[in-house]
Short mmCIF file of C-alpha atoms and ligand atoms in Angstrom, two decimals:
data_model
loop_
_atom_site.label_atom_id
_atom_site.label_comp_id
_atom_site.label_asym_id
_atom_site.label_seq_id
_atom_site.Cartn_x
_atom_site.Cartn_y
_atom_site.Cartn_z
CA MET A 1263 0.00 0.00 0.00
CA GLU A 1264 1.33 3.45 -0.88
CA LYS A 1265 1.50 5.95 1.95
CA ALA A 1266 -1.10 8.70 1.82
CA PRO A 1267 0.34 12.18 1.19
CA PRO A 1268 0.38 14.54 4.17
CA SER A 1269 -2.92 16.24 4.73
CA ILE A 1270 -3.22 19.45 2.74
CA CYS A 1271 -6.38 20.71 4.42
CA LYS A 1272 -7.53 20.81 8.01
CA TRP A 1273 -11.19 19.83 7.98
CA ILE A 1274 -13.45 21.55 10.47
CA GLN A 1275 -16.81 20.05 9.54
CA THR A 1276 -18.08 17.58 6.95
CA LEU A 1277 -21.66 16.64 6.25
CA GLU A 1278 -23.94 14.94 3.77
CA LEU A 1279 -26.90 16.97 2.52
CA GLY A 1280 -30.07 15.04 1.98
CA TYR A 1281 -29.48 13.60 -1.48
CA SER A 1282 -28.10 10.27 -2.55
CA ASP A 1283 -26.93 10.87 -6.07
CA VAL A 1284 -24.64 8.27 -7.57
CA GLU A 1285 -22.96 8.36 -10.98
CA LYS A 1286 -22.20 5.44 -13.24
CA PRO A 1287 -18.68 4.02 -13.18
CA PRO A 1288 -16.43 5.17 -16.03
CA ASP A 1289 -17.29 3.54 -19.35
CA GLY A 1290 -16.87 -0.18 -18.76
CA GLY A 1291 -16.93 -1.01 -22.47
CA ILE A 1292 -13.45 0.42 -23.03
CA CYS A 1293 -10.05 -1.14 -22.40
CA PHE A 1294 -8.30 1.18 -19.93
CA HIS A 1295 -4.98 0.63 -21.70
CA CYS A 1296 -5.52 0.53 -25.48
CA ALA A 1297 -8.95 2.23 -25.35
CA GLY A 1298 -10.34 -0.48 -27.62
CA ARG A 1299 -14.05 -1.20 -27.38
CA HIS A 1300 -14.94 -4.82 -26.60
CA ALA A 1301 -18.02 -6.72 -25.52
CA LYS A 1302 -16.14 -8.83 -23.02
CA LEU A 1303 -13.44 -7.38 -20.80
CA LEU A 1304 -11.30 -8.44 -17.86
CA LYS A 1305 -11.55 -6.49 -14.60
CA CYS A 1306 -8.75 -5.39 -12.31
CA ALA A 1307 -9.07 -7.60 -9.23
CA ARG A 1308 -7.88 -4.85 -6.88
CA CYS A 1309 -10.23 -2.00 -7.72
CA LYS A 1310 -12.93 -3.93 -9.65
CA VAL A 1311 -13.46 -0.89 -11.89
CA ALA A 1312 -10.67 -0.78 -14.49
CA THR A 1313 -11.35 -3.04 -17.49
CA TYR A 1314 -9.01 -4.57 -20.09
CA CYS A 1315 -9.44 -6.35 -23.42
CA GLN A 1316 -6.61 -8.76 -22.68
CA ARG A 1317 -4.11 -9.70 -20.02
CA ASP A 1318 -1.26 -8.00 -21.93
CA CYS A 1319 -3.05 -4.65 -21.78
CA GLN A 1320 -3.59 -5.04 -18.06
CA VAL A 1321 0.04 -5.93 -17.36
CA GLU A 1322 1.32 -3.08 -19.53
CA ASP A 1323 -1.04 -0.52 -17.96
CA TRP A 1324 0.34 -1.44 -14.54
CA LYS A 1325 3.93 -1.60 -15.70
CA ILE A 1326 3.98 1.89 -17.23
CA GLY A 1327 2.60 3.15 -13.93
CA LYS A 1328 -0.67 4.48 -15.23
CA HIS A 1329 -3.00 2.13 -13.43
CA LYS A 1330 -0.69 1.79 -10.47
CA LEU A 1331 -1.48 5.44 -9.70
CA ALA A 1332 -5.15 5.24 -10.57
CA CYS A 1333 -6.01 1.88 -8.95
CA GLN A 1334 -6.13 3.34 -5.43
CA SER A 1335 -8.58 6.03 -6.49
CA TYR A 1336 -10.84 3.43 -8.12
CA ALA A 1337 -10.55 1.03 -5.19
CA ARG A 1338 -11.74 3.76 -2.83
CA VAL A 1339 -14.85 4.19 -4.94
CA GLY A 1340 -15.43 0.63 -6.17
CA PRO A 1341 -18.18 -0.50 -8.57
CA SER A 1342 -20.82 1.24 -6.40
CA MET A 1343 -19.23 4.61 -7.28
CA GLN A 1344 -19.53 5.87 -3.74
CA ILE A 1345 -16.99 6.69 -1.07
CA ASP A 1346 -18.27 5.24 2.19
CA ASP A 1347 -15.44 5.81 4.62
CA GLU A 1348 -15.24 9.25 6.27
CA ASP A 1349 -11.41 9.34 6.16
CA ASP A 1350 -11.48 8.38 2.48
CA LYS A 1351 -13.84 11.28 1.76
CA GLN A 1352 -11.50 13.70 3.52
CA GLN A 1353 -8.55 12.27 1.66
CA ALA A 1354 -10.40 12.62 -1.67
CA CYS A 1355 -11.13 16.29 -0.88
CA ASN A 1356 -7.49 16.79 0.07
CA GLU A 1357 -6.25 15.37 -3.22
CA LEU A 1358 -8.75 17.40 -5.21
CA PHE A 1359 -7.79 20.61 -3.45
CA GLY A 1360 -4.12 19.73 -3.92
CA ARG A 1361 -4.69 19.70 -7.68
CA ILE A 1362 -6.11 23.23 -7.78
CA ARG A 1363 -4.46 25.09 -4.93
CA PHE A 1364 -1.79 26.77 -7.04
CA TYR A 1365 -4.59 28.49 -8.95
CA VAL A 1366 -7.08 29.14 -6.20
CA CYS A 1367 -4.78 30.46 -3.47
CA PRO A 1368 -3.69 33.49 -5.59
CA TYR A 1369 -7.35 33.91 -6.56
CA ALA A 1370 -8.47 34.04 -2.93
CA VAL A 1371 -5.70 36.43 -1.89
CA HIS A 1372 -6.50 38.71 -4.82
CA LYS A 1373 -10.23 38.76 -4.09
CA ALA A 1374 -9.64 39.37 -0.38
CA THR A 1375 -7.83 42.64 -1.12
CA THR A 1376 -11.05 44.15 -2.48
CA LEU A 1377 -13.81 42.16 -0.77
CA GLY A 1378 -12.28 41.60 2.66
CA ARG A 1379 -12.38 38.43 4.72
CA GLY A 1380 -14.16 35.52 3.10
CA PHE A 1381 -13.77 31.97 1.86
CA LEU A 1382 -13.53 29.91 -1.31
CA PHE A 1383 -16.76 28.17 -2.23
CA ILE A 1384 -15.74 25.24 -4.44
CA GLN A 1385 -18.63 23.58 -6.20
CA SER A 1386 -19.03 20.63 -8.53
CA ASP A 1387 -22.04 19.29 -10.39
CA ARG A 1388 -20.38 15.85 -10.19
CA THR A 1389 -20.17 13.54 -7.19
CA LEU A 1390 -17.11 13.48 -4.93
CA ALA A 1391 -16.54 9.87 -6.03
CA THR A 1392 -16.40 10.84 -9.70
CA MET A 1393 -14.21 13.86 -9.03
CA SER A 1394 -11.74 11.71 -7.09
CA LEU A 1395 -10.93 9.30 -9.94
CA THR A 1396 -7.74 9.33 -11.97
CA LEU A 1397 -9.34 8.71 -15.36
CA PRO A 1398 -7.70 7.04 -18.37
CA LYS A 1399 -6.87 9.04 -21.52
CA ASP A 1400 -8.17 7.77 -24.85
CA SER A 1401 -5.89 6.32 -27.53
CA TYR A 1402 -5.07 9.85 -28.78
CA GLY A 1403 -4.08 10.95 -25.28
CA ARG A 1404 -7.20 13.04 -24.86
CA PRO A 1405 -9.07 13.13 -21.56
CA THR A 1406 -12.10 10.82 -21.42
CA ASP A 1407 -14.13 13.20 -19.28
CA ASN A 1408 -14.56 16.88 -18.67
CA ARG A 1409 -14.79 17.41 -14.94
CA ALA A 1410 -14.97 20.99 -13.76
CA LEU A 1411 -14.94 22.88 -10.47
CA LEU A 1412 -16.61 26.24 -10.12
CA ILE A 1413 -14.92 28.46 -7.56
CA TYR A 1414 -16.32 31.59 -5.95
CA TYR A 1415 -14.72 33.87 -3.40
CA LEU A 1416 -17.54 34.83 -1.05
CA THR A 1417 -18.00 36.92 2.07
CA LEU A 1418 -20.31 35.72 4.84
CA GLY A 1419 -22.89 38.25 3.67
CA GLU A 1420 -22.85 36.76 0.17
CA PHE A 1421 -23.10 33.27 1.62
CA ASP A 1422 -26.29 34.25 3.44
CA ALA A 1423 -27.81 36.18 0.55
CA GLU A 1424 -26.86 33.88 -2.33
CA VAL A 1425 -25.92 30.38 -1.24
CA CYS A 1426 -28.34 29.79 1.62
CA ARG A 1427 -31.27 31.34 -0.20
CA GLU A 1428 -31.02 28.76 -2.97
CA ASP A 1429 -29.83 25.88 -0.85
CA PHE A 1430 -31.21 26.24 2.67
CA GLU A 1431 -29.50 23.07 3.90
CA MET A 1432 -26.17 24.85 3.56
CA ALA A 1433 -27.14 26.92 6.60
CA THR A 1434 -26.07 23.86 8.61
CA VAL A 1435 -22.43 24.94 8.24
CA ARG A 1436 -23.12 28.63 8.99
CA THR A 1437 -21.87 28.64 12.61
CA LYS A 1438 -18.57 26.90 11.90
CA LEU A 1439 -18.08 28.84 8.68
CA GLN A 1440 -18.47 32.17 10.48
CA GLU A 1441 -16.00 31.06 13.14
CA ALA A 1442 -13.48 30.06 10.47
CA VAL A 1443 -13.90 33.25 8.41
CA GLU A 1444 -13.54 35.46 11.50
CA ASN A 1445 -10.44 33.67 12.79
CA TYR A 1446 -8.24 32.56 9.90
CA ASP A 1447 -4.79 34.09 9.53
CA GLU A 1448 -4.88 36.03 6.24
CA GLU A 1449 -1.11 35.89 5.83
CA ASP A 1450 -1.00 32.13 6.15
CA GLU A 1451 -4.21 30.35 5.23
CA ILE A 1452 -7.56 30.34 3.46
CA VAL A 1453 -10.98 28.96 4.35
CA ILE A 1454 -12.54 26.52 1.88
CA LEU A 1455 -16.03 25.14 1.58
CA MET A 1456 -16.47 22.30 -0.91
CA ARG A 1457 -19.80 21.02 -2.11
CA PHE A 1458 -20.52 18.13 -4.50
CA ARG A 1459 -23.51 16.80 -6.39
CA CYS A 1460 -23.75 13.77 -4.10
CA GLY A 1461 -24.48 16.13 -1.20
CA HIS A 1462 -21.04 15.90 0.38
CA VAL A 1463 -19.88 19.15 2.00
CA SER A 1464 -16.46 19.82 3.54
CA LEU A 1465 -15.48 22.94 5.46
CA GLY A 1466 -11.83 23.48 6.29
CA THR A 1467 -8.73 25.60 6.06
CA SER A 1468 -5.59 25.19 4.01
CA ALA A 1469 -2.16 26.79 4.13
CA LEU A 1470 -1.50 29.32 1.36
CA VAL A 1471 0.65 27.78 -1.38
CA PRO A 1472 2.64 29.59 -2.68
CA ASP A 1473 3.12 31.98 0.26
CA HIS A 1474 1.11 35.17 0.74
CA ARG A 1475 3.57 37.50 -0.99
CA VAL A 1476 3.79 35.33 -4.12
CA CYS A 1477 0.02 34.68 -4.11
CA LYS A 1478 -0.57 38.42 -4.05
CA LYS A 1479 1.68 39.00 -7.04
CA LEU A 1480 0.27 36.02 -9.02
CA GLY A 1481 -3.24 37.13 -8.17
CA ILE A 1482 -2.63 40.49 -9.82
CA ASP A 1483 -0.98 38.85 -12.86
CA TYR A 1484 -3.73 36.26 -13.39
CA TYR A 1485 -6.92 37.80 -12.18
CA SER A 1486 -6.85 41.60 -12.16
CA GLU A 1487 -8.17 41.78 -15.75
CA SER A 1488 -10.91 39.25 -15.15
CA THR A 1489 -14.48 40.37 -14.61
CA ALA A 1490 -15.94 36.86 -14.27
CA ALA A 1491 -17.85 36.19 -11.07
CA ALA A 1492 -16.30 32.75 -10.70
CA LEU A 1493 -13.23 30.80 -11.60
CA GLN A 1494 -13.77 27.59 -13.56
CA LEU A 1495 -11.10 24.91 -13.46
CA ASN A 1496 -11.18 21.73 -15.49
CA ILE A 1497 -9.30 18.98 -13.70
CA ASP A 1498 -9.02 16.86 -16.86
CA ASP A 1499 -6.97 19.47 -18.74
CA SER A 1500 -3.18 19.08 -18.73
ZN1 ZN B 2580 -6.61 -3.35 -24.59
ZN1 ZN B 2581 -7.27 -1.48 -10.40
#
């Protein structure tokens, strides 16, 4: 078993809103290695999600390291496409935030200079399980999905007026969110609130990466021209 990376975020509160929305596993009709379409495929015995047209493809996919990296993320989700374990959910949120923090930390620092204290509201119209997968590329090296995160920098006032009005269940995190927004160290950290289609919500803080001074400079470079209300990041690009 590979060792889990050190925790990127400190989670303050996690909850499940009252939905139970599950997505289908990634296309089972495709060989995860050669991307060939076949009626009958072998399944990886570890994760029970990845499929292969033949043993050679499976061995090669592991050998080149592609599935070795992805297998853990599939195993956590399994054929049910749900993450059941609370620690696994936190770990999935950590990894996801780790993938975007170099973009969103400068964004938050930049927004804070004009809007004041607030937090990053990170939203996805996909489930946490789906967002946590390391998906295969097709035979041309193109991503096989198009998973996006929508990121808003909000003040508490905006949270009340905009988020809670449309989604009253989000008021459940109001107390802890206020505490976090009033107490975080602006030079060192940011407050994040993640929300997924499956109803999973995570509230936490994360250290600024890069540091505050660099974030401030990058924020001006990247975002001072932008008039968009939100930042959209596609995690399948690159
Ligand atoms: Zn194949
Ligand atoms: Zn596997």
